[in-house]
Amino acid sequence: MLSRRDFLQVAAATTVLTGAGGGLARAAALQALSQRDLLQFEALGQVTLLHFGDIHAHLTPLYYREPSINIGAGGAAGLPPHLTGDHLLQAFKIAPGTPEAYAFTCSEFEALARGYGKLGGLDRIATLVKAIRAERPHQTLLLDSGDTWQGTYVSLQERGADMVRAMNELGVDAMTAHWDFTYGTERVKELVAQLKFPFLCGNVQDSTWGNWAFDGSKIFERGGVRVAVIGQAFPYTPIANPAWLIPGWTFGIHERRVQEQADQARAAGADIVVLLSHDGFDVDRKLAARVKGVDVILTGHTHDAIPQAVRVGRTLLIASGSHGKFLARLDLEVKDHAVSDYRFRLIPVFSDAIAPDPAMAALVAGIRRPYQAELGRVLARTETMLYRRGNFNGTFDDLICDALLAERNAEIALSPGFRWGPTLLAGQEITLEDLYEQTAITYPAAYRQSMTGAELKAAMEDIADNLFNPDPYYQQGGDMVRVGGISYAIDVAKPMGQRISELTLARNGTLVDPAKSYVVAGWASVRQGTQGPPVFDVVRAYLERQKSVSIPPRQLVRVSGADPRGIAACG
Amino acid sequence: MPDSDPHIPATTRRQFVLATGGGLLAAALAGLFPTAAAADATDVEKWLAAFSPAKPTPGKITIGAPDIAENGNVVPITLTVDSPMTAQSYVKGIAMAAEGNPLPAVTVIELSPANAKAEVQFRMRLAKTQTVTAVALMSDNTLWSATKTIKVTIGGCGG
Amino acid sequence: MQNVTSRLLVPSTAKKGDLIEIKSIVMHPMDSGFVKDSNGKTIPREIITLFTVAFNGAQVFKMQFAPSISSNPFVSFFVKVDRSGTFEFTWTDQDGSVYKNQAQISVT
């Protein structure tokens, strides 16, 4: 958390922000933020864990609006990370308008974004990592929860090799994975061979004999403490992403395997056990209560940025955000093979306040150089903010759905509820790079098919249950499928198959007929052999024709049955 | 005889009588699977009744399976029974049923003290999201059961 | 059925009293009788109904298969070994065919 001094500085910044706009406000706001302040931390104990995850191949700074809707299902209602906007600010006593308010929530997002600027950038993260390593020599472990190799134009062209080089340079100590697997079995093996650190996926088996396919854990010695790190890949990778890309591997939560690995690590002399996870926060909260002897879970997958550690029994859960926006620092004091005290800070990576690390900056520039012309190609301009993250349609999804409806001549559009994809502010140009940051996947075919109203509802019910099932082990961690051409109502508290109602065609206001067939366009189907042009080509053609887009938030989804703390009015 | 032993609870005695009365385990293993084309939950009960004429007590057996199946054609199942697996106390058999499949019967497995650890893995088909049931018959003729809901999903967009 | 093959994963050596895991796969379609071919015609049921394993002639495992068992059935179980010998695996098809395989283990 920020110190009192920080708050005072921030208050000054807020005054300026709410006053004049533009360059003066921005300069003043940034004056209140310094690299020194961001690194300020009273060291504790023998070990420092540094953590990030879900960087989605972002090498350079960006805007990323945290969700305004992130509803907690079942027992997770009203608990972090299911607090949005002002609800989060109140729960963690963060003053509105502060750098932290900007980094952790969507409150006043556009105004604050113009003041505080972009977050992230691997060269800035490298500066922080090097400074903390210098302060805590031989005491620091840098761990990555995965979703590292996918998410940008460059990573798609390089098939992940760019990120392997960058992470080797950063000096990551171990990683686990999810989207990284979507380059396919052979490519994953090639990239793992290039890593200078272990790829820990203790919950992946070969599908013939059931043998564990990867190293599951490794014991590191830091500050005289033996730290076991167990890697947990996203358990539902072959369901949420195409199984045909990774034949021969099967995944799962495998709670018993986690317990066995923790027990084996203790037997092998580990003082503490860290689970480096891509389960998603709610899955890990349940796991923490059911597995014994795990001291820390470094969570990932659901992209949550939680300002404080969450305690479940004797386990600390850390949620470090996404897209390189944050670097988490957790200092641990270890006594008698257990954590006796801890101190935590989720450091927002304010790109304008942190000096880029020259070596990483040079590496990033070198990686991007061959693609510079394509990356900067301007496709259109947006008159309104474009964002994705949230349980239901974001405005960038609306744009993609508009493009699918127009370019594929469809009545209804479906777009996946991915949690990755940065934000563009009103007035920004939409470049080819921006477009790929919403769509860069290895199975991009934009299909056009006939679906009955009943089939459409069944598919939506199925996906809604993956999000709102009260038992987190039955959730998959994606957001709700995005829709175009229709609106609907959802009661998130209802059981599977009964949540969706009032499916209505936007063009004439009539209810979708279960028996009637509709032309549906979409992308990211997990089915092998899906036909259609790549979605980035479809949206590109649309944008080049439009030249300018204006997409205010649409009220396509009427939500009921939800805990109100997961819904916020945001800027 | 155990069935006259006053130290054994009444329910257990009844289970013992029922389970041993007609050599029902043997019967279940011999003429196992019903041939009816359609089956519902009632059929599950009927089929399991051949193996488990008394109502089993929840416990001792666990069904290890994914909460969400990667592929409904190949769902890995691990059946584990809490038993010392000694000559004095062991698992005689396990039966498993899937209420939502066209035929609810899945398998009947015979074990003995030679196995030393009562754990069996196999892969099964699931026609749709449903609850599966497993029943273990112990050497003292007590019956134990477990259920697990396994989701067979049609679409996903995790990320 | 013809040309049904199987694969085994059995340790070749063990110490007396060791608990070992036995894994097996038999390559068989396990046609359930509930699936239609591309012409809409039901593919008749053709399954293995029984799987047994004996060690030096004595049964150590027995399992009946229904149509709900996946194609290419995989089964694993445990057994305690006290002496060297041969595991004999037998799969019995509903058509009466019998498929066999075996594995030796040396126990010291």
PDB file of N, CA and C in Angstrom, chain A residues 158-201:
ATOM      1  N   GLU A 158       6.413 -14.353 -34.418  1.00  0.00           N
ATOM      2  CA  GLU A 158       7.596 -15.031 -33.872  1.00  0.00           C
ATOM      3  C   GLU A 158       7.254 -16.372 -33.237  1.00  0.00           C
ATOM      4  N   ARG A 159       5.980 -16.658 -33.172  1.00  0.00           N
ATOM      5  CA  ARG A 159       5.490 -17.876 -32.509  1.00  0.00           C
ATOM      6  C   ARG A 159       6.128 -18.042 -31.129  1.00  0.00           C
ATOM      7  N   GLY A 160       6.161 -16.921 -30.395  1.00  0.00           N
ATOM      8  CA  GLY A 160       6.569 -16.945 -28.991  1.00  0.00           C
ATOM      9  C   GLY A 160       8.058 -16.771 -28.734  1.00  0.00           C
ATOM     10  N   ALA A 161       8.879 -16.852 -29.778  1.00  0.00           N
ATOM     11  CA  ALA A 161      10.333 -16.782 -29.565  1.00  0.00           C
ATOM     12  C   ALA A 161      10.760 -15.432 -29.002  1.00  0.00           C
ATOM     13  N   ASP A 162      10.022 -14.350 -29.383  1.00  0.00           N
ATOM     14  CA  ASP A 162      10.339 -13.012 -28.858  1.00  0.00           C
ATOM     15  C   ASP A 162      10.244 -12.993 -27.340  1.00  0.00           C
ATOM     16  N   MET A 163       9.196 -13.623 -26.825  1.00  0.00           N
ATOM     17  CA  MET A 163       8.977 -13.580 -25.376  1.00  0.00           C
ATOM     18  C   MET A 163       9.962 -14.478 -24.636  1.00  0.00           C
ATOM     19  N   VAL A 164      10.360 -15.569 -25.262  1.00  0.00           N
ATOM     20  CA  VAL A 164      11.370 -16.427 -24.631  1.00  0.00           C
ATOM     21  C   VAL A 164      12.674 -15.646 -24.482  1.00  0.00           C
ATOM     22  N   ARG A 165      13.051 -14.901 -25.521  1.00  0.00           N
ATOM     23  CA  ARG A 165      14.274 -14.085 -25.433  1.00  0.00           C
ATOM     24  C   ARG A 165      14.136 -13.027 -24.341  1.00  0.00           C
ATOM     25  N   ALA A 166      12.981 -12.362 -24.311  1.00  0.00           N
ATOM     26  CA  ALA A 166      12.778 -11.288 -23.337  1.00  0.00           C
ATOM     27  C   ALA A 166      12.778 -11.822 -21.901  1.00  0.00           C
ATOM     28  N   MET A 167      12.153 -12.968 -21.702  1.00  0.00           N
ATOM     29  CA  MET A 167      12.077 -13.520 -20.337  1.00  0.00           C
ATOM     30  C   MET A 167      13.425 -14.091 -19.888  1.00  0.00           C
ATOM     31  N   ASN A 168      14.186 -14.619 -20.839  1.00  0.00           N
ATOM     32  CA  ASN A 168      15.547 -15.041 -20.504  1.00  0.00           C
ATOM     33  C   ASN A 168      16.369 -13.824 -20.063  1.00  0.00           C
ATOM     34  N   GLU A 169      16.206 -12.702 -20.785  1.00  0.00           N
ATOM     35  CA  GLU A 169      16.946 -11.481 -20.444  1.00  0.00           C
ATOM     36  C   GLU A 169      16.515 -10.937 -19.068  1.00  0.00           C
ATOM     37  N   LEU A 170      15.220 -11.038 -18.782  1.00  0.00           N
ATOM     38  CA  LEU A 170      14.710 -10.533 -17.502  1.00  0.00           C
ATOM     39  C   LEU A 170      15.206 -11.383 -16.331  1.00  0.00           C
ATOM     40  N   GLY A 171      15.548 -12.632 -16.638  1.00  0.00           N
ATOM     41  CA  GLY A 171      16.055 -13.506 -15.578  1.00  0.00           C
ATOM     42  C   GLY A 171      14.961 -14.136 -14.742  1.00  0.00           C
ATOM     43  N   VAL A 172      13.887 -14.535 -15.417  1.00  0.00           N
ATOM     44  CA  VAL A 172      12.811 -15.245 -14.728  1.00  0.00           C
ATOM     45  C   VAL A 172      13.372 -16.556 -14.160  1.00  0.00           C
ATOM     46  N   ASP A 173      12.905 -16.949 -12.976  1.00  0.00           N
ATOM     47  CA  ASP A 173      13.401 -18.182 -12.353  1.00  0.00           C
ATOM     48  C   ASP A 173      12.532 -19.396 -12.673  1.00  0.00           C
ATOM     49  N   ALA A 174      11.249 -19.196 -12.946  1.00  0.00           N
ATOM     50  CA  ALA A 174      10.373 -20.308 -13.333  1.00  0.00           C
ATOM     51  C   ALA A 174       9.074 -19.737 -13.879  1.00  0.00           C
ATOM     52  N   MET A 175       8.420 -20.519 -14.766  1.00  0.00           N
ATOM     53  CA  MET A 175       7.116 -20.110 -15.295  1.00  0.00           C
ATOM     54  C   MET A 175       6.186 -21.312 -15.370  1.00  0.00           C
ATOM     55  N   THR A 176       4.884 -21.014 -15.465  1.00  0.00           N
ATOM     56  CA  THR A 176       3.922 -22.029 -15.856  1.00  0.00           C
ATOM     57  C   THR A 176       3.170 -21.471 -17.068  1.00  0.00           C
ATOM     58  N   ALA A 177       2.075 -22.090 -17.521  1.00  0.00           N
ATOM     59  CA  ALA A 177       1.583 -21.740 -18.851  1.00  0.00           C
ATOM     60  C   ALA A 177       0.092 -21.970 -19.053  1.00  0.00           C
ATOM     61  N   HIS A 178      -0.441 -21.304 -20.081  1.00  0.00           N
ATOM     62  CA  HIS A 178      -1.787 -21.569 -20.594  1.00  0.00           C
ATOM     63  C   HIS A 178      -1.817 -21.270 -22.095  1.00  0.00           C
ATOM     64  N   TRP A 179      -2.027 -19.997 -22.471  1.00  0.00           N
ATOM     65  CA  TRP A 179      -2.109 -19.626 -23.889  1.00  0.00           C
ATOM     66  C   TRP A 179      -0.826 -20.012 -24.616  1.00  0.00           C
ATOM     67  N   ASP A 180       0.260 -20.063 -23.860  1.00  0.00           N
ATOM     68  CA  ASP A 180       1.545 -20.474 -24.416  1.00  0.00           C
ATOM     69  C   ASP A 180       1.414 -21.814 -25.169  1.00  0.00           C
ATOM     70  N   PHE A 181       0.485 -22.660 -24.696  1.00  0.00           N
ATOM     71  CA  PHE A 181       0.293 -23.964 -25.341  1.00  0.00           C
ATOM     72  C   PHE A 181      -0.360 -23.854 -26.721  1.00  0.00           C
ATOM     73  N   THR A 182      -0.955 -22.686 -27.043  1.00  0.00           N
ATOM     74  CA  THR A 182      -1.707 -22.609 -28.297  1.00  0.00           C
ATOM     75  C   THR A 182      -0.802 -22.519 -29.534  1.00  0.00           C
ATOM     76  N   TYR A 183       0.508 -22.493 -29.329  1.00  0.00           N
ATOM     77  CA  TYR A 183       1.400 -22.617 -30.493  1.00  0.00           C
ATOM     78  C   TYR A 183       1.557 -24.083 -30.923  1.00  0.00           C
ATOM     79  N   GLY A 184       0.994 -24.991 -30.153  1.00  0.00           N
ATOM     80  CA  GLY A 184       1.009 -26.402 -30.544  1.00  0.00           C
ATOM     81  C   GLY A 184       2.136 -27.168 -29.875  1.00  0.00           C
ATOM     82  N   THR A 185       1.937 -28.477 -29.820  1.00  0.00           N
ATOM     83  CA  THR A 185       2.840 -29.367 -29.078  1.00  0.00           C
ATOM     84  C   THR A 185       4.300 -29.197 -29.491  1.00  0.00           C
ATOM     85  N   GLU A 186       4.569 -29.231 -30.809  1.00  0.00           N
ATOM     86  CA  GLU A 186       5.968 -29.214 -31.255  1.00  0.00           C
ATOM     87  C   GLU A 186       6.625 -27.875 -30.920  1.00  0.00           C
ATOM     88  N   ARG A 187       5.889 -26.776 -31.162  1.00  0.00           N
ATOM     89  CA  ARG A 187       6.450 -25.458 -30.899  1.00  0.00           C
ATOM     90  C   ARG A 187       6.691 -25.247 -29.398  1.00  0.00           C
ATOM     91  N   VAL A 188       5.788 -25.742 -28.581  1.00  0.00           N
ATOM     92  CA  VAL A 188       5.971 -25.613 -27.131  1.00  0.00           C
ATOM     93  C   VAL A 188       7.267 -26.313 -26.719  1.00  0.00           C
ATOM     94  N   LYS A 189       7.496 -27.494 -27.279  1.00  0.00           N
ATOM     95  CA  LYS A 189       8.727 -28.225 -26.935  1.00  0.00           C
ATOM     96  C   LYS A 189       9.963 -27.435 -27.369  1.00  0.00           C
ATOM     97  N   GLU A 190       9.896 -26.830 -28.564  1.00  0.00           N
ATOM     98  CA  GLU A 190      11.037 -26.020 -29.043  1.00  0.00           C
ATOM     99  C   GLU A 190      11.293 -24.833 -28.115  1.00  0.00           C
ATOM    100  N   LEU A 191      10.214 -24.134 -27.743  1.00  0.00           N
ATOM    101  CA  LEU A 191      10.373 -22.936 -26.910  1.00  0.00           C
ATOM    102  C   LEU A 191      10.860 -23.299 -25.506  1.00  0.00           C
ATOM    103  N   VAL A 192      10.330 -24.386 -24.972  1.00  0.00           N
ATOM    104  CA  VAL A 192      10.769 -24.814 -23.634  1.00  0.00           C
ATOM    105  C   VAL A 192      12.274 -25.111 -23.664  1.00  0.00           C
ATOM    106  N   ALA A 193      12.729 -25.701 -24.778  1.00  0.00           N
ATOM    107  CA  ALA A 193      14.168 -26.013 -24.895  1.00  0.00           C
ATOM    108  C   ALA A 193      15.013 -24.744 -24.916  1.00  0.00           C
ATOM    109  N   GLN A 194      14.422 -23.612 -25.359  1.00  0.00           N
ATOM    110  CA  GLN A 194      15.173 -22.346 -25.423  1.00  0.00           C
ATOM    111  C   GLN A 194      15.170 -21.584 -24.097  1.00  0.00           C
ATOM    112  N   LEU A 195      14.305 -21.983 -23.181  1.00  0.00           N
ATOM    113  CA  LEU A 195      14.213 -21.265 -21.897  1.00  0.00           C
ATOM    114  C   LEU A 195      15.449 -21.533 -21.055  1.00  0.00           C
ATOM    115  N   LYS A 196      15.900 -20.492 -20.345  1.00  0.00           N
ATOM    116  CA  LYS A 196      17.024 -20.663 -19.420  1.00  0.00           C
ATOM    117  C   LYS A 196      16.526 -20.974 -18.013  1.00  0.00           C
ATOM    118  N   PHE A 197      15.250 -21.262 -17.874  1.00  0.00           N
ATOM    119  CA  PHE A 197      14.659 -21.530 -16.553  1.00  0.00           C
ATOM    120  C   PHE A 197      13.574 -22.582 -16.739  1.00  0.00           C
ATOM    121  N   PRO A 198      13.157 -23.219 -15.645  1.00  0.00           N
ATOM    122  CA  PRO A 198      12.199 -24.325 -15.795  1.00  0.00           C
ATOM    123  C   PRO A 198      10.775 -23.883 -16.164  1.00  0.00           C
ATOM    124  N   PHE A 199      10.136 -24.720 -16.933  1.00  0.00           N
ATOM    125  CA  PHE A 199       8.745 -24.584 -17.372  1.00  0.00           C
ATOM    126  C   PHE A 199       7.982 -25.595 -16.519  1.00  0.00           C
ATOM    127  N   LEU A 200       7.362 -25.119 -15.455  1.00  0.00           N
ATOM    128  CA  LEU A 200       6.778 -26.027 -14.468  1.00  0.00           C
ATOM    129  C   LEU A 200       5.275 -26.194 -14.686  1.00  0.00           C
ATOM    130  N   CYS A 201       4.885 -27.392 -15.059  1.00  0.00           N
ATOM    131  CA  CYS A 201       3.470 -27.692 -15.284  1.00  0.00           C
ATOM    132  C   CYS A 201       3.195 -29.057 -14.661  1.00  0.00           C
TER     133      CYS A 201
END
